[in-house]
Structures are given as C-alpha cells and as structure tokens.
C-alpha cells in the first residue's frame, strides 16, 4: 500500500453524478478528508471551465 509504505495520501471522489461527491470513511484522517474535498472542488471547477 502506497499510503503505508511510501507515505502517499489517498482521496475518494465518486464520478458520474452532476457534481463530484467526496467519499470518505470514518477511519480516514482529516488530511484525507480534506484531500477528497479539494479534489472534488478541482473537478467541479474544471467542468465549469471546460463544458
């Protein structure tokens, strides 16, 4: 696992809806939750900028 062996950070976003949905777990760290929210925001911004 990259998170444990290499110190990578994960995030989760559900695609296919009108807006991206941040998918987190109760076990996720606050940093992972923030990364999921930021990734969703970036995807939404990209969709608005490039229809």
N, CA, C, O and CB atoms as a CASP TS submission, in Angstrom:
PFRMAT TS
TARGET T0000
AUTHOR 0000-0000-0000
METHOD Language model
MODEL 1
PARENT N/A
ATOM      1  N   UNK     1       0.824  -1.177   0.000  1.00  0.00           N
ATOM      2  CA  UNK     1       0.000   0.000   0.000  1.00  0.00           C
ATOM      3  C   UNK     1       0.867   1.239   0.000  1.00  0.00           C
ATOM      4  O   UNK     1       1.762   1.393   0.831  1.00  0.00           O
ATOM      5  CB  UNK     1      -0.937  -0.001   1.189  1.00  0.00           C
ATOM      6  N   UNK     2       0.590   2.111  -0.938  1.00  0.00           N
ATOM      7  CA  UNK     2       1.379   3.338  -1.050  1.00  0.00           C
ATOM      8  C   UNK     2       1.226   4.230   0.172  1.00  0.00           C
ATOM      9  O   UNK     2       2.169   4.925   0.548  1.00  0.00           O
ATOM     10  CB  UNK     2       0.978   4.105  -2.295  1.00  0.00           C
ATOM     11  N   UNK     3       0.066   4.223   0.791  1.00  0.00           N
ATOM     12  CA  UNK     3      -0.138   5.079   1.961  1.00  0.00           C
ATOM     13  C   UNK     3       0.785   4.680   3.102  1.00  0.00           C
ATOM     14  O   UNK     3       1.343   5.542   3.782  1.00  0.00           O
ATOM     15  CB  UNK     3      -1.593   5.014   2.422  1.00  0.00           C
ATOM     16  N   UNK     4       0.949   3.383   3.316  1.00  0.00           N
ATOM     17  CA  UNK     4       1.747   2.918   4.443  1.00  0.00           C
ATOM     18  C   UNK     4       3.232   2.814   4.115  1.00  0.00           C
ATOM     19  O   UNK     4       4.075   3.146   4.948  1.00  0.00           O
ATOM     20  CB  UNK     4       1.241   1.582   4.907  1.00  0.00           C
ATOM     21  N   UNK     5       3.552   2.363   2.927  1.00  0.00           N
ATOM     22  CA  UNK     5       4.951   2.129   2.589  1.00  0.00           C
ATOM     23  C   UNK     5       5.668   3.365   2.061  1.00  0.00           C
ATOM     24  O   UNK     5       6.866   3.528   2.292  1.00  0.00           O
ATOM     25  CB  UNK     5       5.043   1.040   1.577  1.00  0.00           C
ATOM     26  N   UNK     6       4.953   4.233   1.359  1.00  0.00           N
ATOM     27  CA  UNK     6       5.607   5.384   0.734  1.00  0.00           C
ATOM     28  C   UNK     6       5.119   6.717   1.282  1.00  0.00           C
ATOM     29  O   UNK     6       5.591   7.770   0.851  1.00  0.00           O
ATOM     30  CB  UNK     6       5.388   5.348  -0.752  1.00  0.00           C
ATOM     31  N   UNK     7       4.181   6.689   2.227  1.00  0.00           N
ATOM     32  CA  UNK     7       3.686   7.939   2.800  1.00  0.00           C
ATOM     33  C   UNK     7       2.761   8.705   1.870  1.00  0.00           C
ATOM     34  O   UNK     7       2.570   9.909   2.040  1.00  0.00           O
ATOM     35  CB  UNK     7       4.838   8.811   3.174  1.00  0.00           C
ATOM     36  N   UNK     8       2.175   8.011   0.874  1.00  0.00           N
ATOM     37  CA  UNK     8       1.263   8.675  -0.063  1.00  0.00           C
ATOM     38  C   UNK     8      -0.057   9.002   0.627  1.00  0.00           C
ATOM     39  O   UNK     8      -0.400   8.409   1.649  1.00  0.00           O
ATOM     40  CB  UNK     8       1.014   7.788  -1.306  1.00  0.00           C
ATOM     41  N   UNK     9      -0.786   9.943   0.060  1.00  0.00           N
ATOM     42  CA  UNK     9      -2.081  10.324   0.596  1.00  0.00           C
ATOM     43  C   UNK     9      -3.154   9.877  -0.388  1.00  0.00           C
ATOM     44  O   UNK     9      -2.982   9.997  -1.601  1.00  0.00           O
ATOM     45  CB  UNK     9      -2.158  11.861   0.857  1.00  0.00           C
ATOM     46  N   UNK    10      -4.248   9.368   0.135  1.00  0.00           N
ATOM     47  CA  UNK    10      -5.347   8.943  -0.718  1.00  0.00           C
ATOM     48  C   UNK    10      -6.521   9.888  -0.600  1.00  0.00           C
ATOM     49  O   UNK    10      -6.608  10.686   0.333  1.00  0.00           O
ATOM     50  CB  UNK    10      -5.777   7.532  -0.369  1.00  0.00           C
ATOM     51  N   UNK    11      -7.422   9.787  -1.561  1.00  0.00           N
ATOM     52  CA  UNK    11      -8.666  10.547  -1.509  1.00  0.00           C
ATOM     53  C   UNK    11      -9.697   9.776  -2.305  1.00  0.00           C
ATOM     54  O   UNK    11      -9.356   8.900  -3.100  1.00  0.00           O
ATOM     55  CB  UNK    11      -8.486  12.004  -2.065  1.00  0.00           C
ATOM     56  N   UNK    12     -10.955  10.104  -2.091  1.00  0.00           N
ATOM     57  CA  UNK    12     -12.014   9.406  -2.801  1.00  0.00           C
ATOM     58  C   UNK    12     -13.054  10.363  -3.336  1.00  0.00           C
ATOM     59  O   UNK    12     -13.571  11.209  -2.607  1.00  0.00           O
ATOM     60  CB  UNK    12     -12.668   8.392  -1.901  1.00  0.00           C
ATOM     61  N   UNK    13     -13.359  10.223  -4.625  1.00  0.00           N
ATOM     62  CA  UNK    13     -14.382  11.051  -5.257  1.00  0.00           C
ATOM     63  C   UNK    13     -15.207  10.153  -6.168  1.00  0.00           C
ATOM     64  O   UNK    13     -14.664   9.403  -6.979  1.00  0.00           O
ATOM     65  CB  UNK    13     -13.746  12.246  -6.056  1.00  0.00           C
ATOM     66  N   UNK    14     -16.524  10.240  -6.025  1.00  0.00           N
ATOM     67  CA  UNK    14     -17.434   9.492  -6.888  1.00  0.00           C
ATOM     68  C   UNK    14     -17.712  10.334  -8.123  1.00  0.00           C
ATOM     69  O   UNK    14     -18.120  11.491  -8.015  1.00  0.00           O
ATOM     70  CB  UNK    14     -18.762   9.127  -6.142  1.00  0.00           C
ATOM     71  N   UNK    15     -17.493   9.758  -9.284  1.00  0.00           N
ATOM     72  CA  UNK    15     -17.718  10.461 -10.545  1.00  0.00           C
ATOM     73  C   UNK    15     -19.010   9.942 -11.169  1.00  0.00           C
ATOM     74  O   UNK    15     -19.511   8.881 -10.796  1.00  0.00           O
ATOM     75  CB  UNK    15     -16.508  10.273 -11.521  1.00  0.00           C
ATOM     76  N   UNK    16     -19.538  10.696 -12.117  1.00  0.00           N
ATOM     77  CA  UNK    16     -20.710  10.258 -12.846  1.00  0.00           C
ATOM     78  C   UNK    16     -21.981  10.986 -12.462  1.00  0.00           C
ATOM     79  O   UNK    16     -22.970  10.910 -13.191  1.00  0.00           O
ATOM     80  CB  UNK    16     -20.899   8.812 -12.646  1.00  0.00           C
ATOM     81  N   UNK    17     -21.986  11.679 -11.355  1.00  0.00           N
ATOM     82  CA  UNK    17     -23.138  12.481 -10.955  1.00  0.00           C
ATOM     83  C   UNK    17     -22.986  13.882 -11.548  1.00  0.00           C
ATOM     84  O   UNK    17     -21.984  14.185 -12.197  1.00  0.00           O
ATOM     85  CB  UNK    17     -23.270  12.541  -9.396  1.00  0.00           C
ATOM     86  N   UNK    18     -23.977  14.722 -11.322  1.00  0.00           N
ATOM     87  CA  UNK    18     -23.873  16.099 -11.829  1.00  0.00           C
ATOM     88  C   UNK    18     -22.738  16.857 -11.156  1.00  0.00           C
ATOM     89  O   UNK    18     -22.112  17.731 -11.756  1.00  0.00           O
ATOM     90  CB  UNK    18     -25.190  16.847 -11.616  1.00  0.00           C
ATOM     91  N   UNK    19     -22.489  16.511  -9.915  1.00  0.00           N
ATOM     92  CA  UNK    19     -21.392  17.125  -9.167  1.00  0.00           C
ATOM     93  C   UNK    19     -20.555  16.001  -8.567  1.00  0.00           C
ATOM     94  O   UNK    19     -21.097  14.939  -8.263  1.00  0.00           O
ATOM     95  CB  UNK    19     -21.927  18.100  -8.048  1.00  0.00           C
ATOM     96  N   UNK    20     -19.252  16.201  -8.388  1.00  0.00           N
ATOM     97  CA  UNK    20     -18.428  15.180  -7.748  1.00  0.00           C
ATOM     98  C   UNK    20     -18.812  15.032  -6.276  1.00  0.00           C
ATOM     99  O   UNK    20     -19.134  16.016  -5.611  1.00  0.00           O
ATOM    100  CB  UNK    20     -16.932  15.531  -7.881  1.00  0.00           C
ATOM    101  N   UNK    21     -18.777  13.807  -5.778  1.00  0.00           N
ATOM    102  CA  UNK    21     -19.141  13.512  -4.396  1.00  0.00           C
ATOM    103  C   UNK    21     -17.900  13.006  -3.676  1.00  0.00           C
ATOM    104  O   UNK    21     -17.301  12.012  -4.088  1.00  0.00           O
ATOM    105  CB  UNK    21     -20.304  12.466  -4.321  1.00  0.00           C
ATOM    106  N   UNK    22     -17.512  13.690  -2.599  1.00  0.00           N
ATOM    107  CA  UNK    22     -16.361  13.251  -1.808  1.00  0.00           C
ATOM    108  C   UNK    22     -16.772  12.022  -1.005  1.00  0.00           C
ATOM    109  O   UNK    22     -17.756  12.057  -0.266  1.00  0.00           O
ATOM    110  CB  UNK    22     -15.846  14.395  -0.863  1.00  0.00           C
ATOM    111  N   UNK    23     -16.026  10.951  -1.151  1.00  0.00           N
ATOM    112  CA  UNK    23     -16.333   9.694  -0.483  1.00  0.00           C
ATOM    113  C   UNK    23     -15.252   9.440   0.558  1.00  0.00           C
ATOM    114  O   UNK    23     -14.099   9.174   0.219  1.00  0.00           O
ATOM    115  CB  UNK    23     -16.426   8.512  -1.504  1.00  0.00           C
ATOM    116  N   UNK    24     -15.633   9.523   1.818  1.00  0.00           N
ATOM    117  CA  UNK    24     -14.670   9.306   2.898  1.00  0.00           C
ATOM    118  C   UNK    24     -15.184   8.229   3.841  1.00  0.00           C
ATOM    119  O   UNK    24     -16.353   7.845   3.796  1.00  0.00           O
ATOM    120  CB  UNK    24     -14.404  10.618   3.671  1.00  0.00           C
ATOM    121  N   UNK    25     -14.304   7.761   4.677  1.00  0.00           N
ATOM    122  CA  UNK    25     -14.622   6.747   5.667  1.00  0.00           C
ATOM    123  C   UNK    25     -14.434   7.333   7.059  1.00  0.00           C
ATOM    124  O   UNK    25     -13.716   8.317   7.238  1.00  0.00           O
ATOM    125  CB  UNK    25     -13.744   5.487   5.474  1.00  0.00           C
ATOM    126  N   UNK    26     -15.074   6.730   8.027  1.00  0.00           N
ATOM    127  CA  UNK    26     -14.878   7.191   9.410  1.00  0.00           C
ATOM    128  C   UNK    26     -13.428   7.021   9.841  1.00  0.00           C
ATOM    129  O   UNK    26     -12.944   7.750  10.707  1.00  0.00           O
ATOM    130  CB  UNK    26     -15.803   6.425  10.371  1.00  0.00           C
ATOM    131  N   UNK    27     -12.741   6.068   9.244  1.00  0.00           N
ATOM    132  CA  UNK    27     -11.354   5.796   9.619  1.00  0.00           C
ATOM    133  C   UNK    27     -10.354   6.714   8.916  1.00  0.00           C
ATOM    134  O   UNK    27      -9.172   6.712   9.259  1.00  0.00           O
ATOM    135  CB  UNK    27     -11.017   4.358   9.312  1.00  0.00           C
ATOM    136  N   UNK    28     -10.809   7.496   7.939  1.00  0.00           N
ATOM    137  CA  UNK    28      -9.900   8.387   7.215  1.00  0.00           C
ATOM    138  C   UNK    28      -9.400   9.512   8.113  1.00  0.00           C
ATOM    139  O   UNK    28     -10.101   9.976   9.012  1.00  0.00           O
ATOM    140  CB  UNK    28     -10.595   8.972   5.981  1.00  0.00           C
ATOM    141  N   UNK    29      -8.191   9.929   7.848  1.00  0.00           N
ATOM    142  CA  UNK    29      -7.604  11.037   8.600  1.00  0.00           C
ATOM    143  C   UNK    29      -8.207  12.357   8.127  1.00  0.00           C
ATOM    144  O   UNK    29      -8.784  12.424   7.042  1.00  0.00           O
ATOM    145  CB  UNK    29      -6.060  11.056   8.443  1.00  0.00           C
ATOM    146  N   UNK    30      -8.074  13.403   8.937  1.00  0.00           N
ATOM    147  CA  UNK    30      -8.550  14.720   8.495  1.00  0.00           C
ATOM    148  C   UNK    30      -7.877  15.176   7.197  1.00  0.00           C
ATOM    149  O   UNK    30      -8.506  15.854   6.384  1.00  0.00           O
ATOM    150  CB  UNK    30      -8.306  15.755   9.589  1.00  0.00           C
ATOM    151  N   UNK    31      -6.622  14.818   6.995  1.00  0.00           N
ATOM    152  CA  UNK    31      -5.916  15.193   5.769  1.00  0.00           C
ATOM    153  C   UNK    31      -6.538  14.496   4.556  1.00  0.00           C
ATOM    154  O   UNK    31      -6.684  15.111   3.499  1.00  0.00           O
ATOM    155  CB  UNK    31      -4.415  14.837   5.879  1.00  0.00           C
ATOM    156  N   UNK    32      -6.902  13.233   4.697  1.00  0.00           N
ATOM    157  CA  UNK    32      -7.538  12.507   3.602  1.00  0.00           C
ATOM    158  C   UNK    32      -8.898  13.099   3.278  1.00  0.00           C
ATOM    159  O   UNK    32      -9.259  13.211   2.107  1.00  0.00           O
ATOM    160  CB  UNK    32      -7.678  11.027   3.951  1.00  0.00           C
ATOM    161  N   UNK    33      -9.653  13.479   4.292  1.00  0.00           N
ATOM    162  CA  UNK    33     -10.961  14.106   4.072  1.00  0.00           C
ATOM    163  C   UNK    33     -10.799  15.440   3.346  1.00  0.00           C
ATOM    164  O   UNK    33     -11.571  15.765   2.444  1.00  0.00           O
ATOM    165  CB  UNK    33     -11.697  14.316   5.416  1.00  0.00           C
ATOM    166  N   UNK    34      -9.799  16.199   3.744  1.00  0.00           N
ATOM    167  CA  UNK    34      -9.538  17.480   3.073  1.00  0.00           C
ATOM    168  C   UNK    34      -9.111  17.265   1.626  1.00  0.00           C
ATOM    169  O   UNK    34      -9.521  18.013   0.738  1.00  0.00           O
ATOM    170  CB  UNK    34      -8.457  18.271   3.825  1.00  0.00           C
ATOM    171  N   UNK    35      -8.289  16.246   1.388  1.00  0.00           N
ATOM    172  CA  UNK    35      -7.842  15.952   0.024  1.00  0.00           C
ATOM    173  C   UNK    35      -9.022  15.556  -0.859  1.00  0.00           C
ATOM    174  O   UNK    35      -9.074  15.942  -2.027  1.00  0.00           O
ATOM    175  CB  UNK    35      -6.787  14.830   0.032  1.00  0.00           C
ATOM    176  N   UNK    36      -9.962  14.797  -0.321  1.00  0.00           N
ATOM    177  CA  UNK    36     -11.146  14.406  -1.089  1.00  0.00           C
ATOM    178  C   UNK    36     -11.989  15.628  -1.442  1.00  0.00           C
ATOM    179  O   UNK    36     -12.464  15.752  -2.571  1.00  0.00           O
ATOM    180  CB  UNK    36     -11.989  13.390  -0.300  1.00  0.00           C
ATOM    181  N   UNK    37     -12.173  16.521  -0.486  1.00  0.00           N
ATOM    182  CA  UNK    37     -12.950  17.739  -0.737  1.00  0.00           C
ATOM    183  C   UNK    37     -12.257  18.621  -1.775  1.00  0.00           C
ATOM    184  O   UNK    37     -12.910  19.168  -2.662  1.00  0.00           O
ATOM    185  CB  UNK    37     -13.160  18.525   0.573  1.00  0.00           C
ATOM    186  N   UNK    38     -10.949  18.757  -1.665  1.00  0.00           N
ATOM    187  CA  UNK    38     -10.199  19.577  -2.615  1.00  0.00           C
ATOM    188  C   UNK    38     -10.240  18.977  -4.020  1.00  0.00           C
ATOM    189  O   UNK    38     -10.391  19.704  -5.001  1.00  0.00           O
ATOM    190  CB  UNK    38      -8.748  19.730  -2.154  1.00  0.00           C
ATOM    191  N   UNK    39     -10.107  17.671  -4.116  1.00  0.00           N
ATOM    192  CA  UNK    39     -10.162  17.023  -5.423  1.00  0.00           C
ATOM    193  C   UNK    39     -11.539  17.218  -6.056  1.00  0.00           C
ATOM    194  O   UNK    39     -11.636  17.474  -7.257  1.00  0.00           O
ATOM    195  CB  UNK    39      -9.837  15.521  -5.295  1.00  0.00           C
ATOM    196  N   UNK    40     -12.594  17.100  -5.267  1.00  0.00           N
ATOM    197  CA  UNK    40     -13.937  17.354  -5.780  1.00  0.00           C
ATOM    198  C   UNK    40     -14.105  18.779  -6.265  1.00  0.00           C
ATOM    199  O   UNK    40     -14.738  19.022  -7.292  1.00  0.00           O
ATOM    200  CB  UNK    40     -14.964  17.058  -4.719  1.00  0.00           C
ATOM    201  N   UNK    41     -13.541  19.719  -5.529  1.00  0.00           N
ATOM    202  CA  UNK    41     -13.615  21.127  -5.932  1.00  0.00           C
ATOM    203  C   UNK    41     -12.864  21.363  -7.240  1.00  0.00           C
ATOM    204  O   UNK    41     -13.345  22.094  -8.106  1.00  0.00           O
ATOM    205  CB  UNK    41     -13.044  22.033  -4.828  1.00  0.00           C
ATOM    206  N   UNK    42     -11.696  20.753  -7.389  1.00  0.00           N
ATOM    207  CA  UNK    42     -10.922  20.904  -8.624  1.00  0.00           C
ATOM    208  C   UNK    42     -11.667  20.317  -9.824  1.00  0.00           C
ATOM    209  O   UNK    42     -11.664  20.902 -10.907  1.00  0.00           O
ATOM    210  CB  UNK    42      -9.551  20.231  -8.477  1.00  0.00           C
ATOM    211  N   UNK    43     -12.297  19.170  -9.632  1.00  0.00           N
ATOM    212  CA  UNK    43     -13.051  18.547 -10.721  1.00  0.00           C
ATOM    213  C   UNK    43     -14.233  19.423 -11.108  1.00  0.00           C
ATOM    214  O   UNK    43     -14.485  19.628 -12.296  1.00  0.00           O
ATOM    215  CB  UNK    43     -13.538  17.139 -10.317  1.00  0.00           C
ATOM    216  N   UNK    44     -14.964  19.945 -10.121  1.00  0.00           N
ATOM    217  CA  UNK    44     -16.114  20.808 -10.402  1.00  0.00           C
ATOM    218  C   UNK    44     -15.674  22.077 -11.131  1.00  0.00           C
ATOM    219  O   UNK    44     -16.335  22.516 -12.072  1.00  0.00           O
ATOM    220  CB  UNK    44     -16.846  21.174  -9.097  1.00  0.00           C
ATOM    221  N   UNK    45     -14.569  22.657 -10.703  1.00  0.00           N
ATOM    222  CA  UNK    45     -14.053  23.864 -11.357  1.00  0.00           C
ATOM    223  C   UNK    45     -13.668  23.571 -12.810  1.00  0.00           C
ATOM    224  O   UNK    45     -13.953  24.363 -13.709  1.00  0.00           O
ATOM    225  CB  UNK    45     -12.835  24.419 -10.584  1.00  0.00           C
ATOM    226  N   UNK    46     -13.024  22.436 -13.025  1.00  0.00           N
ATOM    227  CA  UNK    46     -12.619  22.064 -14.383  1.00  0.00           C
ATOM    228  C   UNK    46     -13.843  21.871 -15.279  1.00  0.00           C
ATOM    229  O   UNK    46     -13.842  22.296 -16.434  1.00  0.00           O
ATOM    230  CB  UNK    46     -11.768  20.776 -14.360  1.00  0.00           C
ATOM    231  N   UNK    47     -14.878  21.233 -14.750  1.00  0.00           N
ATOM    232  CA  UNK    47     -16.094  21.014 -15.546  1.00  0.00           C
ATOM    233  C   UNK    47     -16.767  22.331 -15.911  1.00  0.00           C
ATOM    234  O   UNK    47     -17.293  22.475 -17.014  1.00  0.00           O
ATOM    235  CB  UNK    47     -17.080  20.124 -14.780  1.00  0.00           C
ATOM    236  N   UNK    48     -16.752  23.301 -14.983  1.00  0.00           N
ATOM    237  CA  UNK    48     -17.354  24.604 -15.276  1.00  0.00           C
ATOM    238  C   UNK    48     -16.530  25.375 -16.302  1.00  0.00           C
ATOM    239  O   UNK    48     -17.084  26.097 -17.130  1.00  0.00           O
ATOM    240  CB  UNK    48     -17.495  25.429 -13.992  1.00  0.00           C
ATOM    241  N   UNK    49     -15.221  25.224 -16.248  1.00  0.00           N
ATOM    242  CA  UNK    49     -14.333  25.963 -17.147  1.00  0.00           C
ATOM    243  C   UNK    49     -14.274  25.367 -18.548  1.00  0.00           C
ATOM    244  O   UNK    49     -14.022  26.080 -19.519  1.00  0.00           O
ATOM    245  CB  UNK    49     -12.944  26.012 -16.567  1.00  0.00           C
ATOM    246  N   UNK    50     -14.506  24.060 -18.652  1.00  0.00           N
ATOM    247  CA  UNK    50     -14.415  23.356 -19.943  1.00  0.00           C
ATOM    248  C   UNK    50     -15.691  22.543 -20.174  1.00  0.00           C
ATOM    249  O   UNK    50     -15.681  21.322 -20.021  1.00  0.00           O
ATOM    250  CB  UNK    50     -13.156  22.423 -19.983  1.00  0.00           C
ATOM    251  N   UNK    51     -16.788  23.210 -20.541  1.00  0.00           N
ATOM    252  CA  UNK    51     -18.068  22.475 -20.711  1.00  0.00           C
ATOM    253  C   UNK    51     -18.094  21.522 -21.864  1.00  0.00           C
ATOM    254  O   UNK    51     -19.106  20.861 -22.096  1.00  0.00           O
ATOM    255  CB  UNK    51     -19.180  23.431 -20.884  1.00  0.00           C
TER
END
